[in-house]
Short mmCIF file of C-alpha atoms in Angstrom, two decimals:
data_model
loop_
_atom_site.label_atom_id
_atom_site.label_comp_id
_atom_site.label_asym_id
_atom_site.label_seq_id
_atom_site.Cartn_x
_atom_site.Cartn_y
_atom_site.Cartn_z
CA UNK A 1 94.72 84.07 109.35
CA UNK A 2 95.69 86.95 106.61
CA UNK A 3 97.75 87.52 104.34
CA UNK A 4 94.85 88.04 101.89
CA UNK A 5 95.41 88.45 98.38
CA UNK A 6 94.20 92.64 99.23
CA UNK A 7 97.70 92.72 100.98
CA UNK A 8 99.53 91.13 97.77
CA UNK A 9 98.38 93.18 96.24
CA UNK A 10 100.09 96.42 97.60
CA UNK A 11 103.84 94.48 98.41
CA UNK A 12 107.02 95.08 96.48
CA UNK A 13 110.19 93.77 96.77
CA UNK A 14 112.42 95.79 98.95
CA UNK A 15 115.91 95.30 97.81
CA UNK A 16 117.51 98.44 96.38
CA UNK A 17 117.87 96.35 92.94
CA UNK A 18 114.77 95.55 92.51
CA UNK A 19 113.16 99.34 92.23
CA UNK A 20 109.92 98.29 94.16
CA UNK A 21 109.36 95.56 91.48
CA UNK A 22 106.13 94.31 91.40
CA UNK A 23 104.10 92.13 91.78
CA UNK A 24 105.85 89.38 93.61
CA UNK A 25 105.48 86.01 93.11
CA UNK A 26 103.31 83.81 95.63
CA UNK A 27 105.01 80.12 96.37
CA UNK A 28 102.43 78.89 99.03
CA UNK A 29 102.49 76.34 100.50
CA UNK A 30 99.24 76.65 102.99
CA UNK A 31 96.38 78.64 101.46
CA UNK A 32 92.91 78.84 103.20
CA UNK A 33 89.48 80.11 101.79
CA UNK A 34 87.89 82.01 104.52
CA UNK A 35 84.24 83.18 104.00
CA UNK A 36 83.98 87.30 104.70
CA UNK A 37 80.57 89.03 104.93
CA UNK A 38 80.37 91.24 101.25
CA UNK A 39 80.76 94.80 101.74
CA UNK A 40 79.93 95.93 97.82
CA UNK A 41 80.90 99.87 98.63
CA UNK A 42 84.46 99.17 100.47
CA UNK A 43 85.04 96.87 97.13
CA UNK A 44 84.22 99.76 94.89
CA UNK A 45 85.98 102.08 96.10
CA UNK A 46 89.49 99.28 96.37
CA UNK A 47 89.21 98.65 92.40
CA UNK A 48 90.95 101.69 91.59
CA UNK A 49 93.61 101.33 94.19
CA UNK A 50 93.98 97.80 92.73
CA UNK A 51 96.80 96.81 90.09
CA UNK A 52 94.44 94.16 88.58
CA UNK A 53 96.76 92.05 86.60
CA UNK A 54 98.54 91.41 89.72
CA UNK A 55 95.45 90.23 91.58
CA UNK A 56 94.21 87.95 88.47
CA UNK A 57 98.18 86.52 88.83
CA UNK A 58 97.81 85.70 92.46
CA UNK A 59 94.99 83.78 92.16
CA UNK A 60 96.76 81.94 89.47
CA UNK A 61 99.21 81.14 91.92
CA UNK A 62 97.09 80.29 94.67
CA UNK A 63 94.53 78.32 93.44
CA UNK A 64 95.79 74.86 92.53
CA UNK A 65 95.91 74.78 97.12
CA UNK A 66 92.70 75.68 97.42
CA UNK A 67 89.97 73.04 98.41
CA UNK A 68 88.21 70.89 95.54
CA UNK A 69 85.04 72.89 96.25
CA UNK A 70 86.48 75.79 97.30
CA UNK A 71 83.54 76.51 99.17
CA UNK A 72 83.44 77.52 103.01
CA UNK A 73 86.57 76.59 104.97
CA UNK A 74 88.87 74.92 102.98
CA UNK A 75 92.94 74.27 104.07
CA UNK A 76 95.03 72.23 101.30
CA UNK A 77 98.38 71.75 101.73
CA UNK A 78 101.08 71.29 98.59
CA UNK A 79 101.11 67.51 97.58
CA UNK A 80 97.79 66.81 98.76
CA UNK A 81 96.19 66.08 95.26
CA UNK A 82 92.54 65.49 94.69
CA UNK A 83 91.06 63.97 91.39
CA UNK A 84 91.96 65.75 88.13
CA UNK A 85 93.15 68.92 89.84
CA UNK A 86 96.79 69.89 88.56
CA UNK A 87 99.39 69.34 91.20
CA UNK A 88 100.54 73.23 92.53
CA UNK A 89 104.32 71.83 91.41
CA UNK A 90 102.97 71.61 87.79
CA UNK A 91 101.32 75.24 87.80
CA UNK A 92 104.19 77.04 89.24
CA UNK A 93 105.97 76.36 85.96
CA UNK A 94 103.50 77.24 83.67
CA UNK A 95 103.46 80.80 84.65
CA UNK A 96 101.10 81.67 82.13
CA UNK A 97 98.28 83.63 83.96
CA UNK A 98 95.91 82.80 80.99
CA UNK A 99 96.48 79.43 81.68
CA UNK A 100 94.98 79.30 84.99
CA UNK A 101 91.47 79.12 83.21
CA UNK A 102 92.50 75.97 81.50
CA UNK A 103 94.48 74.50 84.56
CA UNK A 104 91.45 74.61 86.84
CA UNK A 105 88.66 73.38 83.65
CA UNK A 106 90.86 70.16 83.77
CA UNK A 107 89.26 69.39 87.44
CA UNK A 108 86.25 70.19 89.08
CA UNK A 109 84.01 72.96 86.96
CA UNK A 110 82.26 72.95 90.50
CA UNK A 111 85.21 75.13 91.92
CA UNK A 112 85.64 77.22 88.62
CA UNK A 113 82.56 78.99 89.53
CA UNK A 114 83.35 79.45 93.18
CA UNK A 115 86.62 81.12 92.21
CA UNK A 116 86.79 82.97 89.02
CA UNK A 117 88.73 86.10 88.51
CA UNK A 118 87.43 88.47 85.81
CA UNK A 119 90.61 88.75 83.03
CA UNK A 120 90.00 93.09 83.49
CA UNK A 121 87.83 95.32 85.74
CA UNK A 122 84.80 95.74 83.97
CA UNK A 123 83.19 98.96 82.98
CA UNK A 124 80.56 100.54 85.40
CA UNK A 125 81.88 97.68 88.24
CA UNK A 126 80.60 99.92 90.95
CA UNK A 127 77.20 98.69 89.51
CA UNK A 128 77.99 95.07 88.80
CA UNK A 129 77.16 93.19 92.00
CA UNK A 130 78.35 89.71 90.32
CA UNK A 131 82.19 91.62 89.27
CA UNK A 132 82.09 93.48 92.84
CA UNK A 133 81.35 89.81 94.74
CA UNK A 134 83.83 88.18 92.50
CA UNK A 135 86.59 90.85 93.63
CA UNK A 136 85.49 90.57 96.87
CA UNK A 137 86.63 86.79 97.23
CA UNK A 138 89.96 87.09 95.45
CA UNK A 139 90.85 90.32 97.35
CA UNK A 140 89.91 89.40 100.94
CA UNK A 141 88.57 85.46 101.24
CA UNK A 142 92.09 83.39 99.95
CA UNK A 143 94.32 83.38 103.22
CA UNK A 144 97.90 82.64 102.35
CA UNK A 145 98.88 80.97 105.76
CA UNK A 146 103.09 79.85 104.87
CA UNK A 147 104.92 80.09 101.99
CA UNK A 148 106.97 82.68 100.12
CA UNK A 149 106.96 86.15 98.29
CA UNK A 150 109.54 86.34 95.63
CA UNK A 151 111.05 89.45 93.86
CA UNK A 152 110.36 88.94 89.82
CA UNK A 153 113.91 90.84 89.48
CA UNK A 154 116.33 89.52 92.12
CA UNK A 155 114.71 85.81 92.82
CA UNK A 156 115.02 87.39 96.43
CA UNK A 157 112.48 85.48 99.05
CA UNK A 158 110.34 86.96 102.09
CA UNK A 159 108.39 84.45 103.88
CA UNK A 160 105.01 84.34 104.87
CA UNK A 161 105.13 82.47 108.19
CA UNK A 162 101.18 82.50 109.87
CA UNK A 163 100.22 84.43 107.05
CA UNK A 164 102.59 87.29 108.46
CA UNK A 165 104.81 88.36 105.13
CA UNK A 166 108.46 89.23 106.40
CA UNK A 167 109.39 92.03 103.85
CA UNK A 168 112.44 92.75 106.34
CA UNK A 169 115.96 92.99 104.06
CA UNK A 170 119.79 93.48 105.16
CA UNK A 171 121.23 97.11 105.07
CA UNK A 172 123.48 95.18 102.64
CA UNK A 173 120.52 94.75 99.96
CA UNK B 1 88.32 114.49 127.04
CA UNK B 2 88.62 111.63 127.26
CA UNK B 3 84.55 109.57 126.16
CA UNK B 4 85.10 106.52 127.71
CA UNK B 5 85.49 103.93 125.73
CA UNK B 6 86.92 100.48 127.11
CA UNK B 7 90.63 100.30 126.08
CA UNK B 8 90.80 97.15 124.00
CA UNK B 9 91.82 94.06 125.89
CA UNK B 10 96.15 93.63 125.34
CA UNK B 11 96.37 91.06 128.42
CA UNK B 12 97.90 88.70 125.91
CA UNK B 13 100.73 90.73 125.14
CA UNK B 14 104.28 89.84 126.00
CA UNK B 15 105.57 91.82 127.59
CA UNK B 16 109.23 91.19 127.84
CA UNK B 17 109.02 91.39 123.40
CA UNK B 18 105.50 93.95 122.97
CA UNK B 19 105.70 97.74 124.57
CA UNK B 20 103.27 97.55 127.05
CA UNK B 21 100.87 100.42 126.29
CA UNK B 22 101.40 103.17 128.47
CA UNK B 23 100.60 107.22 128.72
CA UNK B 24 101.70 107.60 125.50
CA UNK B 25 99.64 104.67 123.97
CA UNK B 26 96.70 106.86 126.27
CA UNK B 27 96.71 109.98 125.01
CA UNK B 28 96.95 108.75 121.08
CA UNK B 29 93.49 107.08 122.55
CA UNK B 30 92.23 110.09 123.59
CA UNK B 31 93.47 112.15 120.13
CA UNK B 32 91.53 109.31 118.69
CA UNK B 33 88.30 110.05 120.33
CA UNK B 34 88.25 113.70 119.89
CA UNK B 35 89.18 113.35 116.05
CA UNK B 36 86.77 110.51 114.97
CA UNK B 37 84.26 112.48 114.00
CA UNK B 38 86.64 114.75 111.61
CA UNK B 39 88.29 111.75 109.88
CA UNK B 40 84.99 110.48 109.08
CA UNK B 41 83.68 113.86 107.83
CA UNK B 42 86.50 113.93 105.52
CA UNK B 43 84.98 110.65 104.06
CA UNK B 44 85.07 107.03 105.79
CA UNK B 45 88.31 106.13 105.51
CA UNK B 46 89.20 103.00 103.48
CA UNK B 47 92.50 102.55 104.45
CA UNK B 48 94.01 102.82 108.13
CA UNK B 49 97.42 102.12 109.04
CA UNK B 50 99.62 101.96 112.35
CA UNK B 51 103.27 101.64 111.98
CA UNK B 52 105.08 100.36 115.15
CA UNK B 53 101.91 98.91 116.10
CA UNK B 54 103.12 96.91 118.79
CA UNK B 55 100.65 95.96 121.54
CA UNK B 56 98.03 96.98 118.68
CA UNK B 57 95.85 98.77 120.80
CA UNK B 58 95.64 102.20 118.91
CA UNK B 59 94.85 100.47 116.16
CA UNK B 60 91.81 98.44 117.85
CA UNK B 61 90.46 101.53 119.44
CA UNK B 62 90.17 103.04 116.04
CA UNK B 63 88.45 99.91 114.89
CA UNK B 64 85.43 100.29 117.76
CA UNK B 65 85.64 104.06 116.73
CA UNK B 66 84.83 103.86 113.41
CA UNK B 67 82.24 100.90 113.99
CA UNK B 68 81.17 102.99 116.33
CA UNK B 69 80.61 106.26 114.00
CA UNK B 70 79.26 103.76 110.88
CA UNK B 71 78.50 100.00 111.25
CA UNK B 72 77.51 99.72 107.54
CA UNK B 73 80.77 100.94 106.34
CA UNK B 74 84.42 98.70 105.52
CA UNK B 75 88.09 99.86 106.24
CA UNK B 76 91.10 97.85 105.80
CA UNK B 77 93.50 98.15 108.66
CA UNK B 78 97.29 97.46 108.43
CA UNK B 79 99.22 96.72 111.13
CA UNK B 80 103.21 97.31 110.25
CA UNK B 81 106.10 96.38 112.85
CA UNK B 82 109.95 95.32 112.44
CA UNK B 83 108.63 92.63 115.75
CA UNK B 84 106.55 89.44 114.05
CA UNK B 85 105.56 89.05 118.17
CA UNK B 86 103.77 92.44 118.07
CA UNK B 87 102.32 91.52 114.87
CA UNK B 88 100.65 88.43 116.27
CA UNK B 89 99.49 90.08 119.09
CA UNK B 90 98.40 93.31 117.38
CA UNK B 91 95.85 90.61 115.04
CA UNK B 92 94.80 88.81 118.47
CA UNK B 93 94.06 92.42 120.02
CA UNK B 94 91.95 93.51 117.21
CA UNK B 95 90.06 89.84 117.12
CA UNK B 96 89.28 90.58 120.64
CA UNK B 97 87.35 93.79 119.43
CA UNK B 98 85.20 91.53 117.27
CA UNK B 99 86.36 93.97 114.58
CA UNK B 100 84.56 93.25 111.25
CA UNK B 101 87.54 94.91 109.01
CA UNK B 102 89.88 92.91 106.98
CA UNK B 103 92.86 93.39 108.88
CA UNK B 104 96.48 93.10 107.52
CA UNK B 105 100.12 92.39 109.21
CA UNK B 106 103.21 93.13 107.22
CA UNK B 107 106.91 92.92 109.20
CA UNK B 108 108.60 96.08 107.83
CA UNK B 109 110.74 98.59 108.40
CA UNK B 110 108.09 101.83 108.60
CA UNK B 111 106.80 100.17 105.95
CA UNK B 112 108.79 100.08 103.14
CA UNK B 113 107.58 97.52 100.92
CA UNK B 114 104.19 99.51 100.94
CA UNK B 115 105.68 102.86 100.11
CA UNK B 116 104.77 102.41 96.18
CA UNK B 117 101.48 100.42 95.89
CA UNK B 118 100.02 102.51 98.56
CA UNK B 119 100.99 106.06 97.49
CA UNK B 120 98.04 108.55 98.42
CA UNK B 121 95.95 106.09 99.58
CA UNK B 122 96.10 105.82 103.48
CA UNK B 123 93.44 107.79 104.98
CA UNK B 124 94.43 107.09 109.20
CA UNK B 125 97.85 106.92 109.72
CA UNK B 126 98.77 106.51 113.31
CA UNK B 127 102.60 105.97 115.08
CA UNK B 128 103.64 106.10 118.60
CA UNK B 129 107.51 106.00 117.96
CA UNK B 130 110.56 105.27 119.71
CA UNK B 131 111.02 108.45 120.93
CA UNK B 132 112.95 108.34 123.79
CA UNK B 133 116.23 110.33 123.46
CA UNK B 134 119.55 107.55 123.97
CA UNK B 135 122.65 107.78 122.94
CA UNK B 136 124.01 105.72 120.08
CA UNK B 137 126.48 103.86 122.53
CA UNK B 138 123.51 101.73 123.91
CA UNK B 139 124.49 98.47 123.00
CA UNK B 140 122.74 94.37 123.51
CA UNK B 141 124.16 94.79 127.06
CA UNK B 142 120.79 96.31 128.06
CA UNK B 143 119.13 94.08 129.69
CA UNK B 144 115.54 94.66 127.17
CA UNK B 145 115.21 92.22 124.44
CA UNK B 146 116.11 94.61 121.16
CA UNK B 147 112.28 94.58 120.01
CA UNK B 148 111.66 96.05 123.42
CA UNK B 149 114.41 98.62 122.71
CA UNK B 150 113.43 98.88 119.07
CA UNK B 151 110.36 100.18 120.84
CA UNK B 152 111.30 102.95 122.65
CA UNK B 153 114.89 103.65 121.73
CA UNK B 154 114.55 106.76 119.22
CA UNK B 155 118.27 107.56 119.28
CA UNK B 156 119.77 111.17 119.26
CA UNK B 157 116.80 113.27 120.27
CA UNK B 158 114.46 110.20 119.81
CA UNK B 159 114.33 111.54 116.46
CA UNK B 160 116.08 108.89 114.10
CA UNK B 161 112.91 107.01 113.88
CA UNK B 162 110.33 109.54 113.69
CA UNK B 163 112.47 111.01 110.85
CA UNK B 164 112.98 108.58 108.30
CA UNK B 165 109.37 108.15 108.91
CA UNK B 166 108.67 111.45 107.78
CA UNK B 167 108.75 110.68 103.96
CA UNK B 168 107.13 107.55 104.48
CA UNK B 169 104.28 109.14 105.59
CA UNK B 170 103.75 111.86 103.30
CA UNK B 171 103.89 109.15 100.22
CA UNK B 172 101.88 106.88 102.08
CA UNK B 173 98.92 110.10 103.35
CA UNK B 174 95.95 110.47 101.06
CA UNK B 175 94.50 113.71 100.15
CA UNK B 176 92.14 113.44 102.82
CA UNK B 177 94.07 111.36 105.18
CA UNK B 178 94.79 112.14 108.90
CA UNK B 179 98.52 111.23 110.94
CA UNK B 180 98.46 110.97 114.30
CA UNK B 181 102.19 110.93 115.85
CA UNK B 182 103.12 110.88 119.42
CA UNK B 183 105.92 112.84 120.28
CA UNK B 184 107.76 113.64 123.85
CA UNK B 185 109.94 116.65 125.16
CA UNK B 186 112.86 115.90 124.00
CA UNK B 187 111.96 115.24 120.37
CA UNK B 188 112.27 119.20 119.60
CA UNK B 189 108.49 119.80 119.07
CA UNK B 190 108.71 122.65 117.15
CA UNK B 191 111.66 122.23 115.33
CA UNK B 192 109.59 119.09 114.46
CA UNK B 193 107.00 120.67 113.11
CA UNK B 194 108.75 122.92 110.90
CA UNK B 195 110.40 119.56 109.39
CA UNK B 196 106.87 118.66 108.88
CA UNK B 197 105.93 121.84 107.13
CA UNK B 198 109.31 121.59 105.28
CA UNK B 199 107.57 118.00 103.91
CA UNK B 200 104.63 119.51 102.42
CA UNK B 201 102.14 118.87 105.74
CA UNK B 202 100.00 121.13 107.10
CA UNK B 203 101.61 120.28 111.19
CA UNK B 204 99.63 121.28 114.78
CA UNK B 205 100.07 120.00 117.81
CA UNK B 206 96.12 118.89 119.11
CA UNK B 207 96.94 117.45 122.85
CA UNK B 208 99.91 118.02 125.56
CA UNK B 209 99.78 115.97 128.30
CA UNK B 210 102.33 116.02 131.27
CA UNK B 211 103.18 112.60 132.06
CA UNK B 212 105.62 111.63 134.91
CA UNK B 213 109.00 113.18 134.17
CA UNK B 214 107.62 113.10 130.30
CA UNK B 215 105.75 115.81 128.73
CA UNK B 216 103.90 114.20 125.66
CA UNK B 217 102.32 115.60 122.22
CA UNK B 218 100.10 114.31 119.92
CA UNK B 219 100.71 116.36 116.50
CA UNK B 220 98.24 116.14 113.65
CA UNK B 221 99.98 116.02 110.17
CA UNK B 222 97.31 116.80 106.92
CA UNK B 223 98.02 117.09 103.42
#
């Protein structure tokens, strides 16, 4: 369980040469989709905290692992492929966040709509119940279980091991 | 005054890797129960963090607190330690709660990696340090595993911790946000407290509590 995209959000890469860059890149290899109950004012009041271009990123990054339906409990591992869904090797090179739209149209429109990421935080979102719900399941219902954080400057890696990231560095860095 | 609540099952600790909660862990309990009420007057907080969370007890009894004070409301709790065995202990400590809050583990040094996303936005801060005074000559030939050092062992004045945490907090501390930091003796209280003040916190001490050959502090940092 955890690390949820929420926690992504708020990482940056500790080594000295990297001048807290942000946001780090997500190389997962074990993502889960974990159903939360909604809570629409904790949401609201997140958003500003939020860097959203970071958060529409991760879920770029994540979602090629997540289930076909992406419905309810789902666990995919990298190199299980399913039907006309991209396979996650393919999408970490695009890198293009717009592309992720595209990437996921080319397999099941089912799981477009169970995972879609609003491009910018609309206007009056403490209002919008379909924007705050949206938020909700990027922020706090994609569990990254293993893989890696990795600093956009340096290339430098921290694992996430049982969805624990290990932001840990040498005095040397 | 202490209101009763159950202390939050830790049986699943390990002990020989996890500081096994103890007065100190106790009284940070008890700080807890007399302040609930004022950190949720300032607002419900969104965002509560405890750095060095070890067993993660503290940060469990804050969870029943604050479900306690307002089941309708959400807070994100973060659970930060140097020890990935604390970590996945801390999470199985607050599942045992039944907790409803998304809860987070990071393995950091006090945080680091945190310092700039999360700038004025934690609203519970809580630390029990290592804060017992050693001297710097204390080497592996202890018998403790080094997290169970790392847990206790606050170097000269059990103060090289609880400093460089200092800054951390004050960047991390919202407006409105609350830290709770346990303190013994030998940590120089009031010279302490001064550093505090010299940080840009508003510093008082809100329990004492004689403990064995320790005498322990809770001190109450604001913005």
């Amino acid at each position: 369980m955890t690390m949820k995209l929420i926690t992504h959000n708020m990482l940056t890469s500790n080594v000295r040469a990297a001048n807290h860059a942000f946001p780090l890149r997500i190389e997962a290899t074990v993502v889960e989709r974990r159903a939360r109950e909604f809570n629409g004012e904790f949401i609201a009041r997140m958003i500003p905290k939020l860097e959203w271009g970071a958060l529409v990123s991760a879920v770029g990054w994540v979602k090629p692992l997540l289930g076909r339906s992406g419905a309810g409990d789902q666990r995919m591992e990298e190199g299980v492929g399913e039907g006309g869904i991209a396979k996650s090797g393919d999408i970490a090179e695009s890198g293009n966040i717009a592309e992720s739209g595209d990437i996921a149209a080319s397999g099941d429109s089912g799981e477009v709509s169970e995972l879609v990421v609003p491009p910018e935080v609309v206007t009056d979102y403490e209002k919008d119940d379909t924007f705050l719900r949206a938020a909700h399941t990027a922020l706090l219902e994609i569990e990254v279980l293993e893989g890696k954080l990795i600093c956009p400057v340096t290339g430098r890696e921290y694992p996430i091991s049982k969805g624990i990231p290990n932001m840990l560095i040498g005095e040397d860095e | 005054m202490n209101c009763g609540h159950p202390t939050p099952d830790y049986s699943h600790i390990d002990r020989d890797n996890i500081y096994d909660p103890a007065e100190d862990t106790f009284l940070l309990l008890d700080s807890l129960d007399d302040e609930i009420k004022s950190i949720c007057m300032r607002g419900f907080p969104l965002v509560a963090m405890e750095m060095g969370c070890g067993s993660g007890v503290p940060l469990a009894y804050l969870s029943n607190l604050l479900h306690r004070y307002d089941n309708n409301s959400q807070c994100l709790l973060i659970g930060v330690d140097i020890n990935p065995i604390a970590l996945s202990a801390t999470r199985i400590t607050i599942d045992k709660t039944l907790s409803l809050y998304p809860v987070e583990m990071i393995i950091d040094d006090l945080g680091i990696s945190l310092f700039q996303r999360l700038h004025g936005i934690v609203d519970v801060l809580l630390f029990n340090p290592p804060y017992v005074s050693s001297s710097n000559n204390i080497t592996a030939s202890y018998e403790s595993s080094r997290y169970l050092q790392a847990s206790w062992d606050g170097g000269v004045d059990g103060r090289e911790v609880i400093d460089r945490f200092l800054p951390v907090a004050r960047q991390l501390l919202s407006s409105n946000g609350i830290c709770y930091i346990v303190l013994e003796q030998c940590n120089r209280v009031t010279n302490f407290c001064i550093l505090c003040e010299q940080f840009g916190f508003k510093c008082c001490v809100i329990k004492e509590r004689k403990a064995g050959i320790e005498r322990l502090y809770v001190v109450k940092l604001t913005i």
